[in-house]
Backbone as a chain_set.jsonl record, in Angstrom:
{"seq": "AVVSTQSTGKLAWLLQECPAFLIPFHIIVIRWSTLSPISLLGLGLFSLHYFNRSFIFPFLIKSNRDTPIETCFSAFVFCCFNGWLQSKSTLESNFQTRDAYTSGVGLILFFVGMYINISADGHLRELAAQRVGNVYLTPYKGMFKFVSAANYFGEIVEWFGYALLLQTPGSAWFSLFTTLFLGQRGYQTHKYYLTKIDDYPKSRSSVFPFSGF", "coords": {"N": [[2.353, 37.089, -10.352], [0.524, 34.164, -10.124], [1.093, 31.592, -7.51], [0.456, 28.271, -7.866], [-0.874, 26.021, -5.606], [-1.546, 23.406, -5.665], [-1.342, 20.017, -7.504], [-1.549, 18.311, -10.266], [-3.325, 15.449, -9.875], [-2.264, 12.59, -11.13], [0.285, 12.923, -11.594], [1.252, 13.8, -9.28], [0.852, 11.484, -7.632], [2.847, 9.785, -8.9], [5.184, 11.244, -8.235], [5.373, 11.219, -5.643], [5.434, 8.478, -4.924], [7.599, 7.521, -6.104], [10.207, 7.809, -5.161], [10.517, 5.544, -3.085], [10.652, 3.447, -4.755], [12.621, 3.957, -6.535], [14.972, 4.001, -4.88], [15.554, 1.671, -3.506], [15.555, -0.164, -5.582], [17.885, 1.294, -7.128], [19.98, 0.222, -5.206], [19.785, -2.181, -5.796], [20.626, -2.47, -8.475], [23.481, -1.434, -8.185], [24.571, -2.925, -6.326], [24.306, -5.699, -7.119], [25.925, -8.02, -7.282], [26.846, -8.448, -4.897], [24.88, -8.987, -2.924], [23.062, -10.97, -1.088], [20.557, -13.757, -1.5], [18.064, -13.749, 0.218], [18.18, -10.845, 0.469], [18.102, -9.671, -2.035], [15.413, -10.793, -2.542], [13.969, -9.315, -0.821], [14.666, -6.549, -1.371], [13.645, -6.516, -3.971], [10.829, -7.191, -3.801], [9.773, -5.118, -2.32], [10.576, -2.989, -3.834], [8.966, -3.872, -6.34], [6.065, -3.446, -5.281], [6.106, -0.924, -5.239], [6.834, 0.156, -7.641], [4.389, -0.707, -8.824], [2.505, 1.136, -7.651], [3.798, 3.688, -8.021], [3.716, 3.665, -11.059], [1.86, 2.3, -12.297], [-0.785, 2.382, -10.794], [-1.335, 4.996, -10.561], [-2.053, 5.765, -13.213], [-4.245, 4.344, -13.853], [-6.263, 5.522, -12.369], [-9.254, 6.786, -13.022], [-10.224, 9.717, -12.125], [-8.668, 12.557, -12.069], [-8.269, 14.53, -10.287], [-6.739, 17.5, -8.489], [-4.028, 17.404, -6.334], [-3.128, 18.986, -3.068], [-0.263, 20.631, -2.827], [1.297, 20.206, -0.4], [0.653, 18.044, 0.416], [1.359, 16.259, -1.077], [4.059, 16.684, -0.962], [4.762, 15.948, 1.493], [4.108, 13.027, 1.776], [6.068, 12.36, -0.469], [8.473, 12.864, 1.16], [8.061, 11.123, 3.01], [8.257, 8.614, 1.675], [10.683, 8.648, 0.613], [12.349, 8.597, 2.781], [11.353, 6.114, 3.949], [12.198, 4.348, 2.055], [14.789, 4.269, 1.911], [15.242, 3.592, 4.674], [14.085, 0.695, 4.591], [15.905, -0.056, 2.619], [18.459, 0.154, 4.109], [18.098, -1.316, 6.721], [17.701, -3.865, 5.558], [20.065, -4.167, 4.035], [21.872, -4.427, 6.102], [20.972, -6.405, 8.054], [21.448, -9.39, 9.612], [20.858, -12.37, 8.122], [21.208, -15.052, 8.49], [20.236, -15.578, 10.865], [17.43, -15.585, 11.014], [14.34, -17.162, 10.648], [13.54, -19.689, 8.734], [10.911, -20.819, 8.263], [9.155, -19.246, 9.165], [9.779, -17.046, 7.267], [8.975, -18.122, 4.845], [6.228, -18.433, 5.141], [5.791, -15.905, 5.342], [6.212, -14.741, 2.776], [4.322, -16.022, 1.306], [2.063, -14.651, 2.249], [2.804, -11.847, 1.587], [2.327, -11.961, -1.311], [-0.621, -12.805, -1.412], [-1.451, -10.67, 0.195], [-0.733, -8.707, -1.749], [-2.238, -9.448, -4.128], [-5.034, -9.052, -2.928], [-4.849, -6.438, -2.396], [-4.286, -5.082, -4.84], [-6.622, -6.215, -6.624], [-8.777, -5.272, -5.071], [-8.494, -2.608, -5.552], [-8.946, -2.572, -7.979], [-11.598, -3.401, -8.252], [-12.797, -0.948, -6.953], [-12.529, 0.93, -8.727], [-13.915, -0.026, -11.022], [-16.497, 0.367, -9.77], [-16.454, 3.142, -9.448], [-16.56, 4.005, -12.296], [-18.946, 3.374, -12.969], [-20.578, 4.756, -11.277], [-23.324, 7.429, -10.831], [-23.496, 10.635, -10.755], [-23.865, 11.834, -7.467], [-24.202, 9.157, -6.113], [-23.444, 6.804, -4.132], [-22.097, 3.399, -4.709], [-22.192, 0.029, -3.227], [-19.288, -1.361, -2.728], [-18.662, -5.144, -3.318], [-17.31, -7.407, -4.058], [-14.566, -9.972, -3.617], [-12.779, -9.256, -0.786], [-13.974, -7.379, 0.031], [-16.896, -8.29, 0.861], [-16.503, -8.605, 3.301], [-15.082, -6.787, 4.634], [-15.066, -3.028, 4.59], [-12.854, -1.727, 3.697], [-11.197, -3.36, 1.935], [-8.977, -3.111, 0.267], [-7.054, -1.644, 1.812], [-7.099, -3.458, 3.58], [-5.645, -5.724, 2.117], [-3.033, -4.372, 1.765], [-2.266, -4.122, 4.145], [-1.924, -7.0, 5.047], [-0.106, -7.839, 3.146], [2.378, -6.258, 3.91], [2.969, -7.254, 6.338], [3.251, -9.724, 5.912], [5.555, -9.341, 4.531], [7.245, -8.289, 6.606], [7.572, -10.651, 8.164], [8.821, -12.217, 6.446], [11.405, -11.188, 6.104], [12.188, -9.986, 8.824], [13.713, -8.087, 9.92], [14.321, -4.906, 11.622], [13.264, -2.686, 10.045], [11.685, -3.441, 8.525], [9.58, -4.614, 10.355], [8.833, -2.078, 11.69], [7.393, -0.676, 9.318], [5.441, -2.585, 8.766], [4.052, -2.441, 11.207], [3.408, 0.627, 11.133], [1.786, 0.551, 9.003], [-0.116, -0.993, 9.633], [-1.738, 0.855, 11.757], [-1.746, 3.232, 10.225], [-3.23, 2.692, 7.977], [-5.301, 1.054, 9.141], [-6.649, 3.385, 10.533], [-7.423, 4.809, 8.566], [-9.096, 3.074, 7.08], [-11.35, 2.664, 8.775], [-12.488, 5.478, 8.78], [-13.129, 4.875, 5.922], [-14.946, 3.355, 6.524], [-17.058, 4.325, 8.099], [-17.819, 6.362, 6.571], [-18.915, 5.426, 4.371], [-21.334, 4.202, 5.595], [-22.88, 6.517, 6.246], [-23.145, 7.486, 3.462], [-24.496, 5.409, 1.965], [-27.498, 4.186, 2.06], [-28.359, 1.633, 2.186], [-26.073, 0.095, 3.364], [-24.489, -2.539, 4.087], [-24.659, -3.309, 7.487], [-23.213, -5.39, 8.847], [-20.53, -5.664, 8.215], [-16.862, -5.463, 8.96], [-14.743, -2.646, 9.671], [-11.906, -2.896, 8.785], [-10.537, -5.257, 9.474], [-11.472, -8.506, 8.957], [-14.463, -10.037, 10.625], [-14.043, -8.838, 12.946], [-15.228, -6.574, 14.05], [-14.113, -4.486, 13.749]], "CA": [[2.156, 35.483, -10.872], [0.223, 33.119, -9.066], [1.864, 30.646, -7.24], [-0.13, 27.148, -7.544], [-0.54, 24.998, -4.444], [-1.764, 22.298, -6.413], [-0.51, 19.628, -8.556], [-2.284, 17.177, -10.922], [-3.32, 14.109, -9.262], [-1.826, 11.417, -11.341], [1.523, 13.227, -11.798], [1.534, 13.952, -7.735], [1.07, 10.119, -7.245], [3.848, 9.318, -9.23], [6.19, 11.866, -7.808], [5.422, 11.113, -4.286], [5.438, 7.352, -4.493], [8.783, 6.862, -6.85], [11.352, 7.729, -4.341], [10.106, 4.383, -2.571], [10.869, 2.598, -5.964], [14.283, 4.218, -6.81], [16.157, 4.139, -3.91], [15.995, 0.222, -3.581], [16.097, -0.405, -7.165], [19.355, 1.557, -7.327], [20.817, -0.487, -4.561], [19.832, -3.835, -6.526], [21.489, -2.464, -9.406], [24.723, -1.223, -8.143], [25.024, -4.095, -5.597], [23.754, -6.821, -7.461], [26.443, -9.225, -7.628], [27.264, -8.71, -3.573], [23.46, -8.925, -2.585], [22.316, -12.278, -0.713], [19.498, -14.301, -2.071], [17.073, -13.104, 0.809], [18.356, -9.097, 0.412], [17.552, -9.477, -3.487], [14.137, -10.952, -2.629], [13.46, -8.188, -0.019], [14.478, -5.171, -2.178], [12.911, -6.726, -5.099], [9.518, -7.037, -3.418], [9.495, -3.636, -2.0], [10.572, -2.146, -5.411], [7.591, -4.297, -7.068], [5.092, -2.914, -4.79], [6.106, 0.685, -5.328], [6.683, 0.074, -9.38], [3.13, -0.654, -9.14], [2.173, 2.374, -6.878], [4.251, 5.02, -8.983], [4.142, 3.677, -12.654], [0.758, 1.699, -12.762], [-1.871, 2.515, -10.259], [-2.165, 6.522, -10.717], [-2.588, 5.992, -14.465], [-5.42, 3.427, -13.925], [-7.438, 5.905, -11.637], [-10.126, 7.9, -13.893], [-10.484, 10.873, -11.595], [-7.421, 13.448, -12.217], [-8.422, 15.878, -9.286], [-5.599, 18.151, -8.011], [-3.401, 17.086, -4.859], [-2.452, 19.785, -2.456], [1.409, 20.544, -2.641], [1.796, 19.917, 1.085], [-0.005, 16.618, 0.687], [2.371, 15.413, -2.145], [5.53, 16.725, -0.454], [4.899, 15.065, 2.969], [4.461, 11.752, 1.113], [7.454, 12.199, -1.083], [9.482, 12.844, 2.037], [7.867, 9.752, 3.82], [8.713, 7.628, 0.752], [12.366, 8.992, 0.665], [12.798, 8.092, 4.417], [10.991, 4.432, 4.117], [12.863, 3.568, 0.888], [16.311, 4.498, 2.5], [14.994, 2.797, 5.825], [13.967, -0.43, 4.276], [17.252, -0.447, 1.971], [19.493, 0.146, 4.836], [17.799, -2.452, 7.351], [17.919, -4.945, 4.72], [21.446, -4.194, 4.025], [22.56, -4.467, 7.318], [20.739, -7.395, 8.84], [22.063, -10.836, 9.614], [19.821, -13.221, 7.707], [21.423, -16.472, 8.88], [19.513, -15.943, 12.252], [16.127, -15.588, 10.607], [13.694, -18.448, 11.118], [13.173, -19.874, 7.57], [9.495, -21.114, 7.794], [8.563, -17.949, 9.143], [10.088, -16.266, 6.038], [8.216, -18.765, 3.734], [4.985, -18.149, 5.526], [5.557, -14.225, 4.903], [6.577, -14.635, 1.351], [3.007, -16.127, 0.955], [1.242, -13.6, 2.709], [3.232, -10.89, 0.845], [1.743, -12.002, -2.451], [-1.837, -13.015, -1.074], [-1.88, -9.21, 0.445], [-0.865, -7.923, -3.231], [-3.451, -9.684, -4.675], [-6.082, -8.787, -2.322], [-4.969, -5.044, -2.612], [-4.677, -4.663, -6.201], [-8.045, -6.798, -7.101], [-9.968, -4.373, -4.468], [-8.538, -1.424, -5.929], [-9.736, -2.755, -9.333], [-13.036, -3.181, -7.943], [-13.218, 0.244, -6.536], [-12.396, 1.571, -10.237], [-15.223, -0.398, -11.569], [-17.795, 1.137, -9.246], [-16.397, 4.482, -9.667], [-17.107, 4.115, -13.384], [-20.653, 2.876, -12.82], [-21.442, 5.739, -10.43], [-23.908, 8.374, -11.412], [-23.851, 11.72, -9.662], [-23.664, 11.255, -5.863], [-24.936, 8.156, -5.596], [-22.163, 5.739, -4.238], [-22.093, 1.684, -4.853], [-21.58, -0.723, -2.57], [-18.606, -2.735, -2.857], [-19.236, -6.402, -2.932], [-16.549, -8.27, -4.518], [-13.532, -10.516, -3.013], [-13.085, -9.301, 0.502], [-15.219, -6.551, 0.55], [-17.566, -8.834, 1.43], [-16.252, -8.734, 5.028], [-14.778, -5.39, 5.434], [-15.225, -1.777, 4.106], [-11.731, -1.542, 3.085], [-10.487, -4.368, 1.361], [-7.797, -2.391, -0.429], [-5.987, -1.507, 2.864], [-6.662, -4.752, 4.335], [-4.656, -6.2, 1.526], [-1.866, -3.525, 1.918], [-1.699, -4.37, 5.81], [-1.666, -8.389, 4.913], [0.869, -7.397, 2.408], [3.565, -5.523, 4.763], [2.879, -8.078, 7.546], [4.257, -10.831, 5.118], [7.295, -8.509, 4.585], [8.179, -8.052, 7.956], [7.918, -12.072, 8.485], [9.586, -12.615, 5.404], [12.6, -10.333, 6.383], [12.416, -10.053, 10.144], [14.282, -6.727, 10.053], [13.646, -3.729, 12.611], [12.713, -1.884, 9.358], [10.021, -4.202, 8.172], [8.744, -4.725, 11.382], [8.486, -0.849, 11.922], [6.81, -0.453, 8.515], [4.181, -3.0, 9.052], [3.314, -1.597, 12.349], [2.954, 1.446, 10.738], [0.839, 0.554, 7.879], [-1.516, -1.432, 10.219], [-2.265, 1.643, 12.491], [-2.264, 4.213, 9.536], [-4.092, 2.177, 7.05], [-6.364, 0.835, 9.945], [-7.329, 4.334, 10.938], [-7.995, 5.49, 7.141], [-10.201, 2.077, 6.804], [-12.301, 3.012, 9.794], [-13.095, 6.508, 8.295], [-14.123, 4.789, 5.033], [-16.413, 2.664, 6.855], [-18.134, 5.446, 8.776], [-18.132, 7.324, 5.263], [-19.901, 4.438, 3.667], [-22.434, 4.225, 6.533], [-23.474, 7.641, 5.975], [-23.562, 7.541, 2.227], [-25.337, 4.42, 1.473], [-28.516, 3.694, 2.824], [-28.589, 0.012, 2.635], [-24.863, -0.565, 3.263], [-24.339, -3.941, 4.888], [-24.012, -2.746, 8.982], [-22.227, -6.325, 9.602], [-19.281, -5.404, 7.922], [-15.829, -4.901, 9.74], [-13.993, -1.707, 8.512], [-10.601, -3.044, 8.134], [-10.087, -6.689, 9.591], [-12.622, -9.143, 8.825], [-15.126, -10.758, 11.684], [-13.182, -8.1, 14.261], [-15.935, -5.572, 14.425], [-13.292, -3.21, 13.705]], "C": [[1.537, 35.087, -9.529], [0.789, 32.21, -8.948], [0.758, 29.321, -6.87], [-0.18, 26.147, -6.303], [-1.203, 23.907, -4.745], [-1.154, 21.643, -7.471], [-1.67, 18.509, -8.62], [-2.293, 15.885, -10.343], [-2.635, 12.788, -9.703], [-0.078, 11.66, -11.271], [2.061, 13.491, -9.945], [1.697, 12.42, -7.241], [2.48, 9.733, -7.71], [5.094, 9.96, -8.419], [6.423, 11.45, -6.168], [5.798, 9.63, -3.922], [7.001, 6.795, -4.99], [10.025, 6.878, -6.115], [11.59, 6.126, -3.601], [10.402, 3.123, -3.393], [12.198, 2.87, -6.16], [15.493, 3.936, -6.002], [16.573, 2.599, -3.769], [16.408, -0.302, -4.861], [17.392, 0.117, -7.67], [20.353, 0.861, -6.798], [20.863, -1.847, -5.138], [20.538, -3.266, -7.796], [22.946, -2.313, -9.225], [25.384, -2.508, -6.85], [24.751, -5.374, -5.902], [24.399, -8.038, -7.183], [27.117, -9.179, -5.909], [26.025, -8.855, -2.801], [23.283, -10.532, -2.159], [21.136, -12.444, -1.465], [18.176, -13.502, -1.485], [16.936, -11.423, 0.666], [17.808, -9.206, -0.903], [16.135, -9.545, -3.283], [13.598, -9.814, -1.927], [13.4, -6.856, -0.76], [13.631, -5.415, -3.446], [11.516, -6.712, -4.893], [9.008, -5.66, -2.994], [9.75, -2.767, -3.255], [9.441, -2.737, -6.174], [6.386, -3.468, -6.815], [5.125, -1.375, -5.268], [6.47, 0.835, -6.879], [5.112, 0.26, -9.261], [2.358, 0.797, -8.749], [2.194, 3.624, -7.723], [3.936, 5.116, -10.419], [2.741, 3.249, -13.028], [-0.383, 2.047, -12.439], [-2.168, 4.057, -10.757], [-2.665, 6.505, -12.177], [-4.018, 5.068, -14.824], [-6.762, 4.289, -13.255], [-8.144, 7.232, -12.924], [-10.37, 9.182, -13.24], [-8.748, 11.54, -11.806], [-7.301, 14.791, -11.14], [-7.061, 16.162, -8.659], [-5.24, 17.47, -6.574], [-2.735, 18.253, -4.516], [-0.906, 19.359, -2.33], [2.209, 19.876, -1.768], [1.587, 18.459, 1.283], [1.083, 15.731, -0.226], [3.798, 15.308, -1.456], [5.811, 15.857, 0.828], [5.119, 13.596, 2.496], [5.541, 11.403, 0.479], [8.6, 11.915, 0.11], [9.336, 11.445, 2.868], [8.617, 8.419, 2.984], [10.288, 7.46, 0.619], [12.865, 8.118, 2.018], [12.583, 6.534, 4.424], [11.964, 3.976, 3.15], [14.193, 3.346, 1.389], [16.065, 3.435, 3.89], [15.14, 1.159, 5.388], [15.35, -1.138, 3.508], [18.423, -0.652, 3.163], [19.208, -1.17, 6.034], [18.03, -3.728, 6.518], [19.395, -5.337, 4.414], [22.422, -4.912, 5.102], [22.205, -5.684, 8.485], [21.541, -8.674, 8.535], [21.021, -11.961, 9.483], [20.03, -14.424, 8.255], [20.654, -16.555, 10.35], [18.063, -15.838, 12.161], [15.512, -17.241, 10.578], [12.806, -18.819, 9.541], [11.311, -20.434, 6.876], [8.796, -19.919, 8.242], [8.508, -17.038, 7.824], [9.064, -16.756, 5.138], [6.976, -18.347, 3.911], [4.641, -16.515, 5.012], [5.588, -13.976, 3.502], [5.088, -14.959, 0.787], [2.093, -15.081, 1.045], [1.538, -12.383, 1.877], [2.432, -11.09, -0.381], [0.136, -12.381, -2.349], [-2.33, -11.377, -0.64], [-1.548, -8.546, -1.099], [-1.696, -7.985, -3.822], [-4.532, -8.952, -4.601], [-6.087, -7.094, -2.525], [-5.083, -4.399, -3.805], [-6.218, -4.959, -6.85], [-9.303, -5.693, -6.251], [-9.85, -3.112, -5.199], [-9.054, -1.312, -7.658], [-10.988, -2.762, -9.243], [-13.61, -1.681, -7.964], [-13.186, 0.956, -8.087], [-13.53, 1.131, -10.945], [-16.513, 0.497, -11.106], [-17.794, 2.344, -9.446], [-16.711, 5.056, -11.454], [-18.389, 4.061, -13.561], [-21.3, 4.086, -12.264], [-22.101, 7.089, -11.129], [-24.196, 9.469, -10.392], [-23.459, 11.217, -8.521], [-23.849, 10.261, -5.435], [-24.07, 6.863, -5.527], [-22.911, 4.477, -4.122], [-21.767, 1.298, -3.684], [-20.659, -1.492, -2.953], [-18.874, -3.76, -2.704], [-18.233, -7.475, -3.492], [-15.274, -8.704, -3.631], [-13.902, -10.06, -1.158], [-13.933, -8.022, 1.147], [-16.336, -7.063, 0.869], [-17.474, -9.026, 2.926], [-15.824, -7.525, 5.209], [-14.681, -4.317, 4.23], [-14.066, -1.472, 3.459], [-10.762, -2.518, 2.935], [-9.033, -4.222, 1.044], [-6.875, -2.25, 0.886], [-5.983, -2.751, 3.573], [-5.459, -5.853, 3.861], [-3.285, -5.558, 1.684], [-1.231, -4.136, 3.509], [-1.314, -6.029, 5.717], [-0.13, -8.264, 4.331], [2.474, -7.314, 3.203], [3.795, -6.417, 5.801], [3.653, -9.023, 7.026], [5.492, -10.524, 4.928], [7.948, -8.913, 5.672], [8.222, -10.035, 8.531], [8.841, -12.803, 7.714], [11.231, -12.138, 5.99], [13.194, -10.498, 7.785], [13.819, -8.97, 10.306], [13.719, -5.66, 11.078], [12.897, -2.914, 11.407], [11.654, -2.345, 9.02], [9.114, -4.239, 9.134], [8.09, -3.312, 11.769], [7.405, -0.338, 10.914], [5.516, -0.917, 8.336], [3.496, -2.664, 10.196], [2.736, -0.236, 12.008], [1.915, 1.537, 9.876], [-0.32, 0.038, 8.555], [-2.084, -0.302, 10.861], [-2.614, 2.806, 11.458], [-3.399, 3.719, 8.569], [-5.352, 1.814, 8.067], [-7.253, 2.159, 10.361], [-8.247, 5.03, 9.812], [-9.382, 4.285, 6.903], [-11.404, 2.7, 7.529], [-13.139, 4.335, 9.241], [-13.61, 6.068, 7.237], [-15.222, 4.027, 5.43], [-17.378, 3.526, 7.302], [-18.88, 6.356, 7.248], [-19.147, 6.731, 4.596], [-21.585, 4.257, 4.366], [-23.493, 5.27, 6.326], [-24.091, 7.956, 4.395], [-24.402, 6.58, 1.52], [-26.033, 3.961, 2.301], [-28.52, 2.092, 3.293], [-27.117, -0.766, 2.815], [-24.802, -1.698, 4.587], [-23.603, -3.42, 6.593], [-23.136, -4.182, 9.646], [-20.744, -6.383, 9.129], [-18.201, -5.022, 8.858], [-15.127, -3.63, 8.961], [-12.892, -2.243, 8.042], [-10.516, -4.936, 8.316], [-11.397, -7.405, 9.861], [-12.859, -9.869, 10.348], [-14.574, -9.925, 13.063], [-14.192, -7.183, 14.861], [-15.493, -3.972, 14.473], [-12.874, -2.779, 12.089]], "O": [[1.799, 35.423, -8.374], [1.202, 31.654, -9.966], [0.241, 29.293, -5.753], [0.815, 25.427, -6.22], [-1.509, 23.306, -3.715], [-0.517, 22.267, -8.319], [-2.377, 18.0, -7.75], [-1.252, 15.229, -10.328], [-2.411, 11.923, -8.857], [0.705, 10.762, -10.96], [3.224, 13.318, -9.579], [2.633, 12.148, -6.488], [3.27, 9.356, -6.844], [5.957, 9.199, -7.98], [7.527, 11.401, -5.626], [6.371, 9.401, -2.856], [7.549, 5.848, -4.425], [10.89, 6.042, -6.377], [12.706, 5.607, -3.581], [10.415, 1.99, -2.913], [12.991, 1.955, -5.939], [16.65, 3.711, -6.358], [17.752, 2.267, -3.891], [17.506, -0.806, -5.098], [17.994, -0.499, -8.55], [21.422, 0.695, -7.385], [21.841, -2.58, -4.997], [21.326, -4.154, -8.12], [23.697, -2.943, -9.969], [26.574, -2.778, -6.686], [24.92, -6.234, -5.037], [23.753, -9.041, -6.881], [27.993, -10.025, -5.731], [26.341, -8.819, -1.612], [23.4, -11.329, -3.09], [20.641, -11.485, -2.058], [17.404, -12.838, -2.177], [15.865, -10.819, 0.731], [16.701, -8.668, -0.9], [15.459, -8.603, -3.698], [12.651, -9.273, -2.498], [12.391, -6.154, -0.813], [12.958, -4.491, -3.903], [10.862, -6.209, -5.808], [7.916, -5.208, -3.339], [8.979, -1.848, -3.534], [8.839, -1.855, -6.787], [5.749, -2.893, -7.697], [4.106, -0.786, -5.629], [6.286, 1.989, -7.268], [4.613, 1.335, -9.592], [1.699, 1.423, -9.579], [1.269, 4.359, -8.069], [3.859, 6.184, -11.026], [2.303, 3.759, -14.059], [-1.23, 2.149, -13.326], [-3.234, 4.279, -11.332], [-3.658, 7.187, -12.428], [-4.669, 5.141, -15.867], [-7.936, 3.975, -13.449], [-7.597, 8.202, -13.448], [-10.871, 9.947, -14.063], [-7.77, 10.811, -11.641], [-6.51, 15.734, -11.179], [-6.312, 15.242, -8.332], [-6.116, 17.064, -5.811], [-1.883, 18.715, -5.275], [-0.414, 18.3, -1.94], [3.251, 19.245, -1.946], [2.183, 17.771, 2.111], [1.484, 14.61, 0.089], [4.506, 14.306, -1.364], [6.841, 15.236, 1.091], [6.161, 13.001, 2.77], [6.068, 10.311, 0.691], [9.427, 11.004, 0.06], [10.294, 10.799, 3.293], [9.304, 7.524, 3.476], [10.934, 6.415, 0.544], [13.64, 7.163, 2.065], [13.457, 5.767, 4.827], [12.65, 3.042, 3.564], [14.699, 2.229, 1.28], [16.833, 2.48, 4.001], [16.092, 0.468, 5.749], [15.771, -2.283, 3.669], [19.215, -1.59, 3.077], [20.129, -1.97, 6.2], [18.655, -4.634, 7.07], [19.863, -6.472, 4.497], [23.377, -5.675, 4.955], [22.871, -5.903, 9.497], [22.132, -8.937, 7.488], [20.416, -12.434, 10.445], [19.001, -15.017, 8.58], [20.531, -17.656, 10.886], [17.419, -15.993, 13.199], [16.195, -18.262, 10.499], [11.705, -18.344, 9.26], [10.772, -20.441, 5.769], [7.781, -19.605, 7.62], [7.511, -16.45, 7.403], [8.28, -15.947, 4.641], [6.436, -17.844, 2.926], [3.618, -16.069, 4.493], [4.989, -13.0, 3.052], [4.642, -14.246, -0.113], [1.43, -14.654, 0.099], [0.549, -11.814, 1.413], [1.661, -10.141, -0.523], [-0.432, -12.207, -3.428], [-3.388, -10.905, -1.057], [-2.413, -7.76, -1.488], [-2.231, -6.967, -4.26], [-5.063, -8.334, -5.524], [-7.135, -6.498, -2.773], [-5.764, -3.388, -3.972], [-6.866, -4.104, -7.453], [-10.412, -5.413, -6.706], [-10.87, -2.496, -5.505], [-9.399, -0.33, -8.315], [-11.636, -2.16, -10.098], [-14.523, -1.253, -8.67], [-14.204, 1.591, -8.363], [-14.172, 2.006, -11.526], [-17.291, 1.126, -11.823], [-18.869, 2.908, -9.645], [-17.005, 6.208, -11.771], [-18.924, 4.793, -14.394], [-22.404, 4.456, -12.664], [-21.422, 7.747, -11.917], [-24.928, 9.331, -9.412], [-22.746, 10.215, -8.483], [-23.713, 10.178, -4.215], [-23.931, 6.05, -6.442], [-24.027, 4.366, -3.616], [-21.086, 2.042, -2.978], [-21.04, -2.468, -3.599], [-19.584, -3.813, -1.7], [-18.593, -8.62, -3.218], [-14.865, -7.824, -2.873], [-14.877, -10.395, -0.485], [-14.356, -7.794, 2.28], [-17.088, -6.187, 1.296], [-18.345, -9.566, 3.609], [-16.316, -7.043, 6.229], [-14.298, -4.635, 3.104], [-14.272, -0.815, 2.438], [-9.719, -2.599, 3.583], [-8.115, -4.955, 1.413], [-5.836, -2.909, 0.842], [-4.962, -3.127, 4.148], [-4.696, -6.53, 4.551], [-2.344, -6.351, 1.733], [-0.087, -4.46, 3.826], [-0.323, -6.346, 6.375], [0.863, -8.559, 4.996], [3.418, -8.095, 3.081], [4.941, -6.388, 6.249], [4.736, -9.255, 7.564], [6.439, -11.288, 5.114], [8.925, -9.656, 5.761], [9.078, -10.406, 9.334], [9.515, -13.757, 8.1], [12.078, -12.999, 6.227], [14.307, -10.971, 8.017], [14.846, -9.341, 10.874], [12.503, -5.692, 11.269], [11.829, -2.418, 11.765], [10.612, -1.711, 9.183], [7.938, -3.95, 8.914], [6.917, -3.308, 12.141], [6.511, 0.367, 11.383], [4.582, -0.226, 7.931], [2.269, -2.602, 10.133], [1.665, 0.089, 12.519], [1.145, 2.496, 9.922], [-1.439, 0.445, 8.242], [-3.279, -0.288, 10.563], [-3.666, 3.409, 11.671], [-4.424, 4.388, 8.44], [-6.433, 2.319, 7.764], [-8.467, 2.024, 10.515], [-9.334, 5.59, 9.953], [-10.508, 4.673, 6.591], [-12.342, 3.194, 6.902], [-14.369, 4.28, 9.248], [-14.715, 6.581, 7.059], [-16.293, 4.003, 4.822], [-18.528, 3.446, 6.869], [-20.015, 6.78, 7.031], [-20.159, 7.338, 4.246], [-22.661, 4.206, 3.77], [-24.699, 5.036, 6.242], [-25.169, 8.497, 4.151], [-25.0, 6.936, 0.504], [-25.578, 3.354, 3.27], [-28.645, 1.574, 4.403], [-26.956, -1.947, 2.508], [-25.065, -1.518, 5.776], [-22.41, -3.227, 6.823], [-22.521, -4.114, 10.711], [-19.904, -7.107, 9.664], [-18.555, -4.175, 9.677], [-14.99, -3.655, 7.738], [-12.736, -2.148, 6.825], [-10.449, -5.708, 7.36], [-12.226, -7.077, 10.709], [-11.949, -10.207, 11.105], [-14.726, -10.446, 14.168], [-14.123, -6.954, 16.069], [-15.984, -2.915, 14.869], [-12.207, -1.767, 11.873]]}, "num_chains": 1, "name": "protein.A"}
């Protein structure tokens, strides 16, 4: 018998991302009556993001390329850890010491980042549907006017807002991790576009607008 080392792309996305939704959502369900409003908000926003990433985003993707099992498994482990970490950090934090104004700014940034992320993903799907052969099209809508990886920029803003909202060690760690990880991926995307698209705008930054990076 041949053991496959690949998993279907859409199924892999669902499996690897869903722990980050299921863990905090489970906490909400079993501890609903005892959660503070800010804890409920934090866990709810985290669950909302990963509900989209687990059960909506994968099925909007046109491509269904196989995903290596090891890639899916490592992402699954990370999402399990992060779902646990954010839940634990939120439950154990003393939110009476947080700055309310900073939390308000963070809530706004969270939704602004989510909008940028989702709209940028939608634009990339539009371009993928228009693509003919190996000819790459230049993204041009929204924040793509300024950066090559608007989807990553949106997610970085989203989790930075989440960190400002909750002001917990877990949210701060995840914001920093997201910035470094997606910043590096965005830089690779930028270099890729420059090699694949002849008239690609050289003035665009990779991830952060007007930064040169």
